[in-house]
Short mmCIF file of C-alpha atoms in Angstrom, two decimals:
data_model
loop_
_atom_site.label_atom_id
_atom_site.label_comp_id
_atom_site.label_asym_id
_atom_site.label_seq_id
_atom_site.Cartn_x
_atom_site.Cartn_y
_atom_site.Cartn_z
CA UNK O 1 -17.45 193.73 209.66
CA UNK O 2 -14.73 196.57 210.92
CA UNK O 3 -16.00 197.95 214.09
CA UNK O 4 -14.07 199.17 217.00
CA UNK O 5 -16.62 200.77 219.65
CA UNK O 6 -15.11 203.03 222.53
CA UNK O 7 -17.33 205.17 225.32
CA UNK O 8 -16.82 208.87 224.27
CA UNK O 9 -16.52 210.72 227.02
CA UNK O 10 -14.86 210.02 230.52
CA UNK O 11 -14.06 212.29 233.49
CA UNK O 12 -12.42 211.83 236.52
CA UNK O 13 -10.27 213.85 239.09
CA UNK O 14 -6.49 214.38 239.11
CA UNK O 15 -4.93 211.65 241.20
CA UNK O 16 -7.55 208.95 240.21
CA UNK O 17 -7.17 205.64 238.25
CA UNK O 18 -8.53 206.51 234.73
CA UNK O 19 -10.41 203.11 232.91
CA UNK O 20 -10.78 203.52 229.06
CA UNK O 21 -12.53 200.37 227.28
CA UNK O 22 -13.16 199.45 223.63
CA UNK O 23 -14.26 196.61 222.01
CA UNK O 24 -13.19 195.13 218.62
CA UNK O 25 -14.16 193.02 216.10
CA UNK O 26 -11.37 191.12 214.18
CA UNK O 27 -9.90 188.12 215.85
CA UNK O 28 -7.44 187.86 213.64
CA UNK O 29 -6.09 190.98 215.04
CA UNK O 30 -2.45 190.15 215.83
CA UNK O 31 -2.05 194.00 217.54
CA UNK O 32 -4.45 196.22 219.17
CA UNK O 33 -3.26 199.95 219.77
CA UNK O 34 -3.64 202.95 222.03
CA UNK O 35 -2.98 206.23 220.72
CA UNK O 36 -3.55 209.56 222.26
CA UNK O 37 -4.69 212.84 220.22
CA UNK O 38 -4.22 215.93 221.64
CA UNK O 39 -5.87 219.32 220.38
CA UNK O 40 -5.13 220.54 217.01
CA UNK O 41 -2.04 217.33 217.12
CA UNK O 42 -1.96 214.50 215.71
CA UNK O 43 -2.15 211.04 217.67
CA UNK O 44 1.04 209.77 219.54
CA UNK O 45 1.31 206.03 220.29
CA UNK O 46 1.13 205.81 223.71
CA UNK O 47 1.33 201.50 223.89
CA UNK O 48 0.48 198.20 222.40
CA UNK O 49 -0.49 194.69 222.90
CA UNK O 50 -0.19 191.40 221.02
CA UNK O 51 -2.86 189.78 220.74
CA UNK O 52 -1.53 186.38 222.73
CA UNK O 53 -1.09 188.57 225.58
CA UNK O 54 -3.71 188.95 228.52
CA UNK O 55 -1.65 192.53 229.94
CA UNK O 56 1.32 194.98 229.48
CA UNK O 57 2.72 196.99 231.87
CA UNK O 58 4.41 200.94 230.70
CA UNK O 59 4.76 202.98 233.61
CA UNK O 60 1.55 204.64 234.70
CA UNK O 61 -0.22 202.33 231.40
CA UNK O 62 -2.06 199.05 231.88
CA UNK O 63 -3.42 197.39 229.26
CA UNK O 64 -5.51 194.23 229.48
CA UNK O 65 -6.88 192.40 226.64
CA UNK O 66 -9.78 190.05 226.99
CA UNK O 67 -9.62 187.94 223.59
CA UNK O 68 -12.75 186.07 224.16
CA UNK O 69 -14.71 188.98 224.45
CA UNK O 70 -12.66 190.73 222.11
CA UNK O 71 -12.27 193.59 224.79
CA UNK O 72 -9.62 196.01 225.44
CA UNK O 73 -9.13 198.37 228.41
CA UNK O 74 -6.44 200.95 229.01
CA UNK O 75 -5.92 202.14 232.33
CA UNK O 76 -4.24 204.71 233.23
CA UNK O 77 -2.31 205.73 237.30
CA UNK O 78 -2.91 208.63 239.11
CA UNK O 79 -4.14 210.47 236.30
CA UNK O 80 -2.61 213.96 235.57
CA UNK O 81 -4.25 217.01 233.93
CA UNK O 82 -1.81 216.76 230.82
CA UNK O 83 -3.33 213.27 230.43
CA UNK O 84 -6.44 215.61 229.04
CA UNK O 85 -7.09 214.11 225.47
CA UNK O 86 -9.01 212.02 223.24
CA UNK O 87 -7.95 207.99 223.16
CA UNK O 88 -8.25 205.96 220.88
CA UNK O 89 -8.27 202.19 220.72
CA UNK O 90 -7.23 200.67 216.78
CA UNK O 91 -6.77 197.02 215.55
CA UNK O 92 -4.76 195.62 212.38
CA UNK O 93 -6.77 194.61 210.27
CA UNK O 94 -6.33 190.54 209.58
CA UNK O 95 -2.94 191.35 210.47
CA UNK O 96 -1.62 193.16 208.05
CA UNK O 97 -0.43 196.73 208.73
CA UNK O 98 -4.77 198.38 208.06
CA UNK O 99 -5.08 200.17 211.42
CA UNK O 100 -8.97 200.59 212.00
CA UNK O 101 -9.80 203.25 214.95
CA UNK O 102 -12.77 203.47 217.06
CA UNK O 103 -14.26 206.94 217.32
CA UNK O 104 -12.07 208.45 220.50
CA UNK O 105 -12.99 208.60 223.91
CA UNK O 106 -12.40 212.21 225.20
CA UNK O 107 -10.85 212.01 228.75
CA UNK O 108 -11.15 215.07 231.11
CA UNK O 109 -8.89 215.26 234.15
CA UNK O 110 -10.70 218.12 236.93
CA UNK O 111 -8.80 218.52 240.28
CA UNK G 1 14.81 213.42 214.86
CA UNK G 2 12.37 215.36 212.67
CA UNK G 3 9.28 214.03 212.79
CA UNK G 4 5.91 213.69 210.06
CA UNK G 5 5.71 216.82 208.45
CA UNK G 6 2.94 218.31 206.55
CA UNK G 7 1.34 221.30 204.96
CA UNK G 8 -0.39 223.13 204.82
CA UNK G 9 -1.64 222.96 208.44
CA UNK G 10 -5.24 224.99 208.09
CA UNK G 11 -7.06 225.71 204.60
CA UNK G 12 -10.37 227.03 203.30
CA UNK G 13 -11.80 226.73 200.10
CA UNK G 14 -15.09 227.04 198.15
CA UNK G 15 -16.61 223.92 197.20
CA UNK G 16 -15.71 222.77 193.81
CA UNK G 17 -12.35 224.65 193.90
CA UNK G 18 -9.24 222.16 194.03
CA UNK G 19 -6.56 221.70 197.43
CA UNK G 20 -3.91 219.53 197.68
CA UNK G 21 -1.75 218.55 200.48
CA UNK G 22 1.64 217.36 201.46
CA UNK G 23 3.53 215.08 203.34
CA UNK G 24 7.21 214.53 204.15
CA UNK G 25 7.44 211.43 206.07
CA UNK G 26 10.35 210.60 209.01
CA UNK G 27 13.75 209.96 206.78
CA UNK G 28 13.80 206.02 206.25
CA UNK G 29 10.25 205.55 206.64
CA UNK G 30 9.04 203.04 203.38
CA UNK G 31 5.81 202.85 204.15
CA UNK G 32 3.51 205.93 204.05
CA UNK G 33 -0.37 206.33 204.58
CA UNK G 34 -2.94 209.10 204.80
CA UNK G 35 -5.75 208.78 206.30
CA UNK G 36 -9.10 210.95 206.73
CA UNK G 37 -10.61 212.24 210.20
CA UNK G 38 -13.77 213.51 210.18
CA UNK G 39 -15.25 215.55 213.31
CA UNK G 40 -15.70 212.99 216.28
CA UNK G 41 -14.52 210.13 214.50
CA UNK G 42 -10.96 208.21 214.25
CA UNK G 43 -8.72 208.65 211.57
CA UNK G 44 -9.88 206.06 208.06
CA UNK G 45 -7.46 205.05 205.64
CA UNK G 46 -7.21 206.72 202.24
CA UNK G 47 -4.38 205.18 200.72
CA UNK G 48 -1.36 203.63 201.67
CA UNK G 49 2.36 203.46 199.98
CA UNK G 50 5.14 201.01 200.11
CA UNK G 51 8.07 202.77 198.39
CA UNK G 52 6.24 204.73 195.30
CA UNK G 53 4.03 201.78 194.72
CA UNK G 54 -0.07 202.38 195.98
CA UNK G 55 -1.01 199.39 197.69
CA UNK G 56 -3.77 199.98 199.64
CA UNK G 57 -6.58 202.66 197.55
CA UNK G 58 -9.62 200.78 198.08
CA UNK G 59 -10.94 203.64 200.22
CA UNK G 60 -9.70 206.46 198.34
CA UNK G 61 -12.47 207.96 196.52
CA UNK G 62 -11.20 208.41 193.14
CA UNK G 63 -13.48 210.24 191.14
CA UNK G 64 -12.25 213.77 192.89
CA UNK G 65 -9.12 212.11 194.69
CA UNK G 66 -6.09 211.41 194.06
CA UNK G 67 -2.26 210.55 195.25
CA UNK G 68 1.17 210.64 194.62
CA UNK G 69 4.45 209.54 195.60
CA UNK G 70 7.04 209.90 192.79
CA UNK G 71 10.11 209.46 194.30
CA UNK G 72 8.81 206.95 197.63
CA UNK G 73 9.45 209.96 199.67
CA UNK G 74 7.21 213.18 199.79
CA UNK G 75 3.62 212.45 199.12
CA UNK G 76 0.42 214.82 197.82
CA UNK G 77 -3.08 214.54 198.40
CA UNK G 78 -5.23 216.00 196.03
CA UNK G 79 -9.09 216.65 195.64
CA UNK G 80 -10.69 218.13 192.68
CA UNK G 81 -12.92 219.26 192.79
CA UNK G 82 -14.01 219.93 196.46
CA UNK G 83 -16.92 218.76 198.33
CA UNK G 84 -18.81 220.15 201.74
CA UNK G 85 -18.39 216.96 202.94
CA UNK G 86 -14.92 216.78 202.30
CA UNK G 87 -14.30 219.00 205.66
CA UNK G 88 -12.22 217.16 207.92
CA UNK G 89 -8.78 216.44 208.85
CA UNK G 90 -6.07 214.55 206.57
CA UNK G 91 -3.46 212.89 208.26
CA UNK G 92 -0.20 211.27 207.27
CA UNK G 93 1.64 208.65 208.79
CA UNK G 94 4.34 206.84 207.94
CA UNK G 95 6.66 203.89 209.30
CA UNK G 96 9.66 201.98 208.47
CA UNK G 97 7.79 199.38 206.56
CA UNK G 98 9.55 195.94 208.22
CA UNK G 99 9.30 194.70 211.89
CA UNK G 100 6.25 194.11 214.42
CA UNK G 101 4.60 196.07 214.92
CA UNK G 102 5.07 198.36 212.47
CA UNK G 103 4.52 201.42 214.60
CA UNK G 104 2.78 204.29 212.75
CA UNK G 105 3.65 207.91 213.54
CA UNK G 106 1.48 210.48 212.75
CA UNK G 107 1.44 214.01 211.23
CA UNK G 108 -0.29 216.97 212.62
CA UNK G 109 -2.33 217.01 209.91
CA UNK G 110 -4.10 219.56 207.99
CA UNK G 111 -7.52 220.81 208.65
CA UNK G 112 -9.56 221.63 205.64
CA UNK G 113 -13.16 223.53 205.90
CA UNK G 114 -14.77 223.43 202.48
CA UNK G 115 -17.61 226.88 202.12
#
């Protein structure tokens, strides 16, 4: 079935390394997606990987994808306080452009 | 660049009154979906368009919804009537409709509260 599980809630202090997981269920997945969602906005792509691809590098973004396990993992440098929003991890659907979200995982940067 | 536009941003209605929204997708942008958020939950598909042409409706609840796209630009969202449970956010997206990925970029949205 469609099911893309993330951890909702995550806080850590400004400077730290920030670790957001998800796991998803179609392996014919060619893309998984992060997207950020800020309040009352609506969600900005912040990255993407293929799915033949272990890890991408964007700036202050890793991502590493564990196909076998069907895991994802976003994790995010010296985390900032504008960082402050809800993430969440999607995959296309057997491919084709059907982007199926998992439920957000609210991050909250303290100093 | 302008980007996903859509309106209204906020509205409240009584339940079993009508509401419709609207969507101007980013200029060149084919492809055009909107999508349902309910509180705590990631966005779910409604419908999506290629041109003026529905392909995707299988989760559109059409006994009290239902969408247009006349001229494969602007898009509404209607619901009629309105249901308590239809309180949540609807969101459009839209993307150029070739390449991959085929990045989707989102609308604000608007956030409906049904009394």
């Amino acid at each position: 079935g469609e099911d893309v599980e993330q951890s909702l809630f995550l806080s850590v202090r400004e400077g730290d390394s920030s670790v957001i997981n998800c796991t998803y269920t179609d392996s014919s997945s060619t893309y998984l997606y992060w997207y950020k969602q800020e309040p009352g906005a609506g969600l900005q792509l912040l990255t993407y990987i293929f799915s033949n691809m272990d890890m991408k590098q964007d700036q202050r973004l890793t991502v590493l994808l564990n196909k076998k396990d069907k895991h994802l993992s976003l994790r995010i440098a010296d985390t900032q306080t504008g960082d402050s929003a809800i993430y969440f991890c999607a995959e296309n659907m057997g491919g084709y452009n059907k982007l199926i979200f998992g439920a957000g995982t609210r991050l909250a940067v303290h100093p | 660049e302008a980007g996903v536009v859509q309106s209204p941003r906020y509205k409240i209605i009584e339940k079993k009154q009508p509401v419709a929204f609207w969507c101007n997708p980013i200029s060149g942008h084919n492809t055009l979906y909107w999508y349902r958020q309910n509180l705590g939950q990631g966005p779910e598909l409604l419908i999506r368009y290629e041109n003026e042409e529905a392909v995707d409706d299988s989760q559109l609840p059409k006994d009290r919804f239902s969408a247009e796209r006349l001229k494969g630009v602007d898009s509404t969202l209607k619901i009629q009537p309105a249901e308590l449970g239809d309180s949540a956010v609807y969101l459009c997206a839209s993307s150029m409709g070739q390449g991959a990925p085929e990045t989707q970029y989102f609308g604000p949205g608007t956030r409906l509260l049904v009394l």
